[in-house]
Protein backbone atom coordinates (compact mmCIF):
# COMPACT_ATOMS: atom_id res chain seq x y z
CA UNK A 1 0.00 0.00 0.00
CA UNK A 2 1.32 3.41 -0.96
CA UNK A 3 2.00 6.22 1.50
CA UNK A 4 0.87 8.76 -1.09
CA UNK A 5 -2.73 9.89 -1.13
CA UNK A 6 -4.84 8.86 -4.07
CA UNK A 7 -5.26 11.68 -6.57
CA UNK A 8 -8.42 13.60 -6.01
CA UNK A 9 -10.13 16.16 -8.17
CA UNK A 10 -8.58 18.92 -6.04
CA UNK A 11 -5.02 17.64 -6.43
CA UNK A 12 -5.43 17.15 -10.16
CA UNK A 13 -6.71 20.73 -10.46
CA UNK A 14 -3.76 21.95 -8.40
CA UNK A 15 -1.38 20.01 -10.63
CA UNK A 16 -2.99 21.51 -13.73
CA UNK A 17 -2.69 25.03 -12.33
CA UNK A 18 0.96 24.45 -11.44
CA UNK A 19 1.70 23.06 -14.90
CA UNK A 20 0.05 25.96 -16.73
CA UNK A 21 1.81 28.53 -14.54
CA UNK A 22 5.19 26.85 -14.81
CA UNK A 23 5.46 27.84 -18.48
CA UNK A 24 7.45 30.95 -19.17
CA UNK A 25 5.30 34.08 -19.32
CA UNK A 26 4.26 34.71 -22.88
CA UNK A 27 5.82 37.61 -24.74
CA UNK A 28 2.56 39.57 -24.87
CA UNK A 29 0.30 40.27 -21.95
CA UNK A 30 -3.48 40.28 -22.22
CA UNK A 31 -3.38 44.05 -21.78
CA UNK A 32 -0.93 44.43 -24.67
CA UNK A 33 -3.27 42.41 -26.84
CA UNK A 34 -6.20 44.64 -25.79
CA UNK A 35 -4.24 47.69 -26.92
CA UNK A 36 -3.32 46.11 -30.25
CA UNK A 37 -6.92 45.04 -30.79
CA UNK A 38 -8.35 48.50 -30.08
CA UNK A 39 -5.75 50.25 -32.23
CA UNK A 40 -6.56 47.87 -35.09
CA UNK A 41 -10.30 48.43 -34.70
CA UNK A 42 -9.90 52.23 -34.54
CA UNK A 43 -7.76 52.23 -37.68
CA UNK A 44 -10.32 50.03 -39.45
CA UNK A 45 -13.16 52.33 -38.39
CA UNK A 46 -11.59 55.81 -38.62
CA UNK A 47 -8.42 55.33 -40.61
CA UNK A 48 -6.23 56.24 -37.61
CA UNK A 49 -5.90 55.80 -33.86
CA UNK A 50 -4.90 58.40 -31.28
CA UNK A 51 -3.83 58.11 -27.67
CA UNK A 52 -7.02 59.96 -26.70
CA UNK A 53 -9.13 57.34 -28.52
CA UNK A 54 -7.32 54.54 -26.70
CA UNK A 55 -7.70 56.30 -23.35
CA UNK A 56 -11.45 56.56 -23.90
CA UNK A 57 -11.96 53.04 -25.29
CA UNK A 58 -9.92 51.20 -22.66
CA UNK A 59 -10.79 53.54 -19.79
CA UNK A 60 -7.16 54.11 -18.85
CA UNK A 61 -5.11 57.20 -18.11
CA UNK A 62 -3.12 59.06 -20.74
CA UNK A 63 0.21 58.21 -19.03
CA UNK A 64 -0.75 54.52 -19.07
CA UNK A 65 -1.41 54.71 -22.80
CA UNK A 66 1.92 56.46 -23.40
CA UNK A 67 3.76 53.83 -21.37
CA UNK A 68 2.09 50.97 -23.24
CA UNK A 69 2.70 52.62 -26.63
CA UNK A 70 6.41 52.73 -25.82
CA UNK A 71 6.40 49.06 -24.77
CA UNK A 72 4.59 47.99 -27.93
CA UNK A 73 6.94 50.12 -30.02
CA UNK A 74 10.00 48.50 -28.40
CA UNK A 75 8.58 45.03 -29.05
CA UNK A 76 8.01 45.86 -32.72
CA UNK A 77 4.21 45.81 -32.73
CA UNK A 78 3.75 49.46 -33.64
CA UNK A 79 5.50 52.65 -34.50
CA UNK A 80 4.78 55.39 -31.99
CA UNK A 81 5.91 58.95 -31.79
CA UNK A 82 4.43 61.08 -29.04
CA UNK A 83 2.05 63.70 -30.46
CA UNK A 84 2.27 62.07 -33.88
CA UNK A 85 0.39 58.95 -34.76
CA UNK A 86 0.18 55.29 -34.00
CA UNK A 87 0.85 52.84 -36.80
CA UNK A 88 0.74 49.08 -36.39
CA UNK A 89 3.65 47.20 -37.92
CA UNK A 90 2.99 44.06 -39.95
CA UNK A 91 3.71 42.06 -36.80
CA UNK A 92 1.23 44.20 -34.82
CA UNK A 93 -1.43 43.82 -37.51
CA UNK A 94 -0.96 40.05 -37.54
CA UNK A 95 -1.44 39.86 -33.77
CA UNK A 96 -4.49 42.14 -33.89
CA UNK A 97 -6.06 40.17 -36.74
CA UNK A 98 -5.49 36.94 -34.82
CA UNK A 99 -7.16 38.42 -31.74
CA UNK A 100 -10.08 39.59 -33.86
CA UNK A 101 -10.42 36.08 -35.33
CA UNK A 102 -10.41 34.51 -31.85
CA UNK A 103 -13.02 37.00 -30.68
CA UNK A 104 -15.23 36.31 -33.70
CA UNK A 105 -14.98 32.51 -33.29
CA UNK A 106 -15.83 32.65 -29.61
CA UNK A 107 -18.70 35.09 -30.11
CA UNK A 108 -20.15 32.91 -32.87
CA UNK A 109 -19.85 29.78 -30.71
CA UNK A 110 -21.54 31.42 -27.74
CA UNK A 111 -24.40 32.69 -29.91
CA UNK A 112 -24.89 29.21 -31.41
CA UNK A 113 -25.32 27.71 -27.94
CA UNK A 114 -27.93 30.33 -27.11
CA UNK A 115 -26.00 33.10 -25.36
CA UNK A 116 -27.30 36.59 -26.15
CA UNK A 117 -25.09 38.67 -28.44
CA UNK A 118 -24.15 41.22 -25.76
CA UNK A 119 -23.05 38.54 -23.31
CA UNK A 120 -21.34 36.53 -26.07
CA UNK A 121 -19.24 39.57 -27.00
CA UNK A 122 -18.44 40.30 -23.35
CA UNK A 123 -17.46 36.70 -22.59
CA UNK A 124 -15.39 36.40 -25.77
CA UNK A 125 -13.45 39.49 -24.73
CA UNK A 126 -12.61 37.87 -21.42
CA UNK A 127 -11.61 34.50 -22.83
CA UNK A 128 -9.95 35.33 -26.16
CA UNK A 129 -6.49 35.80 -24.66
CA UNK A 130 -6.41 32.46 -22.88
CA UNK A 131 -7.19 29.85 -25.50
CA UNK A 132 -4.55 27.52 -26.86
CA UNK A 133 -4.01 27.48 -30.64
CA UNK A 134 -5.18 23.86 -30.76
CA UNK A 135 -8.45 24.79 -29.05
CA UNK A 136 -9.01 27.61 -31.51
CA UNK A 137 -8.30 25.31 -34.44
CA UNK A 138 -10.83 22.75 -33.16
CA UNK A 139 -13.38 25.48 -32.46
CA UNK A 140 -13.01 26.83 -35.99
CA UNK A 141 -13.44 23.31 -37.43
CA UNK A 142 -16.48 22.70 -35.23
CA UNK A 143 -18.11 25.98 -36.23
CA UNK A 144 -17.43 25.19 -39.89
CA UNK A 145 -19.24 21.86 -39.48
CA UNK A 146 -22.16 23.49 -37.66
CA UNK A 147 -22.47 26.18 -40.32
CA UNK A 148 -22.38 23.55 -43.10
CA UNK A 149 -25.18 21.66 -41.35
CA UNK A 150 -27.22 24.83 -40.87
CA UNK A 151 -27.01 25.80 -44.56
CSV table of C-alpha atoms in Angstrom, one decimal:
chain,number,residue,atom,x,y,z
A,1,UNK,CA,0.0,0.0,0.0
A,2,UNK,CA,1.3,3.4,-1.0
A,3,UNK,CA,2.0,6.2,1.5
A,4,UNK,CA,0.9,8.8,-1.1
A,5,UNK,CA,-2.7,9.9,-1.1
A,6,UNK,CA,-4.8,8.9,-4.1
A,7,UNK,CA,-5.3,11.7,-6.6
A,8,UNK,CA,-8.4,13.6,-6.0
A,9,UNK,CA,-10.1,16.2,-8.2
A,10,UNK,CA,-8.6,18.9,-6.0
A,11,UNK,CA,-5.0,17.6,-6.4
A,12,UNK,CA,-5.4,17.1,-10.2
A,13,UNK,CA,-6.7,20.7,-10.5
A,14,UNK,CA,-3.8,22.0,-8.4
A,15,UNK,CA,-1.4,20.0,-10.6
A,16,UNK,CA,-3.0,21.5,-13.7
A,17,UNK,CA,-2.7,25.0,-12.3
A,18,UNK,CA,1.0,24.4,-11.4
A,19,UNK,CA,1.7,23.1,-14.9
A,20,UNK,CA,0.1,26.0,-16.7
A,21,UNK,CA,1.8,28.5,-14.5
A,22,UNK,CA,5.2,26.8,-14.8
A,23,UNK,CA,5.5,27.8,-18.5
A,24,UNK,CA,7.4,31.0,-19.2
A,25,UNK,CA,5.3,34.1,-19.3
A,26,UNK,CA,4.3,34.7,-22.9
A,27,UNK,CA,5.8,37.6,-24.7
A,28,UNK,CA,2.6,39.6,-24.9
A,29,UNK,CA,0.3,40.3,-22.0
A,30,UNK,CA,-3.5,40.3,-22.2
A,31,UNK,CA,-3.4,44.0,-21.8
A,32,UNK,CA,-0.9,44.4,-24.7
A,33,UNK,CA,-3.3,42.4,-26.8
A,34,UNK,CA,-6.2,44.6,-25.8
A,35,UNK,CA,-4.2,47.7,-26.9
A,36,UNK,CA,-3.3,46.1,-30.3
A,37,UNK,CA,-6.9,45.0,-30.8
A,38,UNK,CA,-8.4,48.5,-30.1
A,39,UNK,CA,-5.8,50.2,-32.2
A,40,UNK,CA,-6.6,47.9,-35.1
A,41,UNK,CA,-10.3,48.4,-34.7
A,42,UNK,CA,-9.9,52.2,-34.5
A,43,UNK,CA,-7.8,52.2,-37.7
A,44,UNK,CA,-10.3,50.0,-39.5
A,45,UNK,CA,-13.2,52.3,-38.4
A,46,UNK,CA,-11.6,55.8,-38.6
A,47,UNK,CA,-8.4,55.3,-40.6
A,48,UNK,CA,-6.2,56.2,-37.6
A,49,UNK,CA,-5.9,55.8,-33.9
A,50,UNK,CA,-4.9,58.4,-31.3
A,51,UNK,CA,-3.8,58.1,-27.7
A,52,UNK,CA,-7.0,60.0,-26.7
A,53,UNK,CA,-9.1,57.3,-28.5
A,54,UNK,CA,-7.3,54.5,-26.7
A,55,UNK,CA,-7.7,56.3,-23.4
A,56,UNK,CA,-11.5,56.6,-23.9
A,57,UNK,CA,-12.0,53.0,-25.3
A,58,UNK,CA,-9.9,51.2,-22.7
A,59,UNK,CA,-10.8,53.5,-19.8
A,60,UNK,CA,-7.2,54.1,-18.8
A,61,UNK,CA,-5.1,57.2,-18.1
A,62,UNK,CA,-3.1,59.1,-20.7
A,63,UNK,CA,0.2,58.2,-19.0
A,64,UNK,CA,-0.8,54.5,-19.1
A,65,UNK,CA,-1.4,54.7,-22.8
A,66,UNK,CA,1.9,56.5,-23.4
A,67,UNK,CA,3.8,53.8,-21.4
A,68,UNK,CA,2.1,51.0,-23.2
A,69,UNK,CA,2.7,52.6,-26.6
A,70,UNK,CA,6.4,52.7,-25.8
A,71,UNK,CA,6.4,49.1,-24.8
A,72,UNK,CA,4.6,48.0,-27.9
A,73,UNK,CA,6.9,50.1,-30.0
A,74,UNK,CA,10.0,48.5,-28.4
A,75,UNK,CA,8.6,45.0,-29.0
A,76,UNK,CA,8.0,45.9,-32.7
A,77,UNK,CA,4.2,45.8,-32.7
A,78,UNK,CA,3.7,49.5,-33.6
A,79,UNK,CA,5.5,52.7,-34.5
A,80,UNK,CA,4.8,55.4,-32.0
A,81,UNK,CA,5.9,59.0,-31.8
A,82,UNK,CA,4.4,61.1,-29.0
A,83,UNK,CA,2.1,63.7,-30.5
A,84,UNK,CA,2.3,62.1,-33.9
A,85,UNK,CA,0.4,59.0,-34.8
A,86,UNK,CA,0.2,55.3,-34.0
A,87,UNK,CA,0.9,52.8,-36.8
A,88,UNK,CA,0.7,49.1,-36.4
A,89,UNK,CA,3.7,47.2,-37.9
A,90,UNK,CA,3.0,44.1,-40.0
A,91,UNK,CA,3.7,42.1,-36.8
A,92,UNK,CA,1.2,44.2,-34.8
A,93,UNK,CA,-1.4,43.8,-37.5
A,94,UNK,CA,-1.0,40.0,-37.5
A,95,UNK,CA,-1.4,39.9,-33.8
A,96,UNK,CA,-4.5,42.1,-33.9
A,97,UNK,CA,-6.1,40.2,-36.7
A,98,UNK,CA,-5.5,36.9,-34.8
A,99,UNK,CA,-7.2,38.4,-31.7
A,100,UNK,CA,-10.1,39.6,-33.9
A,101,UNK,CA,-10.4,36.1,-35.3
A,102,UNK,CA,-10.4,34.5,-31.8
A,103,UNK,CA,-13.0,37.0,-30.7
A,104,UNK,CA,-15.2,36.3,-33.7
A,105,UNK,CA,-15.0,32.5,-33.3
A,106,UNK,CA,-15.8,32.7,-29.6
A,107,UNK,CA,-18.7,35.1,-30.1
A,108,UNK,CA,-20.1,32.9,-32.9
A,109,UNK,CA,-19.8,29.8,-30.7
A,110,UNK,CA,-21.5,31.4,-27.7
A,111,UNK,CA,-24.4,32.7,-29.9
A,112,UNK,CA,-24.9,29.2,-31.4
A,113,UNK,CA,-25.3,27.7,-27.9
A,114,UNK,CA,-27.9,30.3,-27.1
A,115,UNK,CA,-26.0,33.1,-25.4
A,116,UNK,CA,-27.3,36.6,-26.2
A,117,UNK,CA,-25.1,38.7,-28.4
A,118,UNK,CA,-24.1,41.2,-25.8
A,119,UNK,CA,-23.1,38.5,-23.3
A,120,UNK,CA,-21.3,36.5,-26.1
A,121,UNK,CA,-19.2,39.6,-27.0
A,122,UNK,CA,-18.4,40.3,-23.4
A,123,UNK,CA,-17.5,36.7,-22.6
A,124,UNK,CA,-15.4,36.4,-25.8
A,125,UNK,CA,-13.5,39.5,-24.7
A,126,UNK,CA,-12.6,37.9,-21.4
A,127,UNK,CA,-11.6,34.5,-22.8
A,128,UNK,CA,-10.0,35.3,-26.2
A,129,UNK,CA,-6.5,35.8,-24.7
A,130,UNK,CA,-6.4,32.5,-22.9
A,131,UNK,CA,-7.2,29.9,-25.5
A,132,UNK,CA,-4.6,27.5,-26.9
A,133,UNK,CA,-4.0,27.5,-30.6
A,134,UNK,CA,-5.2,23.9,-30.8
A,135,UNK,CA,-8.4,24.8,-29.0
A,136,UNK,CA,-9.0,27.6,-31.5
A,137,UNK,CA,-8.3,25.3,-34.4
A,138,UNK,CA,-10.8,22.8,-33.2
A,139,UNK,CA,-13.4,25.5,-32.5
A,140,UNK,CA,-13.0,26.8,-36.0
A,141,UNK,CA,-13.4,23.3,-37.4
A,142,UNK,CA,-16.5,22.7,-35.2
A,143,UNK,CA,-18.1,26.0,-36.2
A,144,UNK,CA,-17.4,25.2,-39.9
A,145,UNK,CA,-19.2,21.9,-39.5
A,146,UNK,CA,-22.2,23.5,-37.7
A,147,UNK,CA,-22.5,26.2,-40.3
A,148,UNK,CA,-22.4,23.6,-43.1
A,149,UNK,CA,-25.2,21.7,-41.3
A,150,UNK,CA,-27.2,24.8,-40.9
A,151,UNK,CA,-27.0,25.8,-44.6
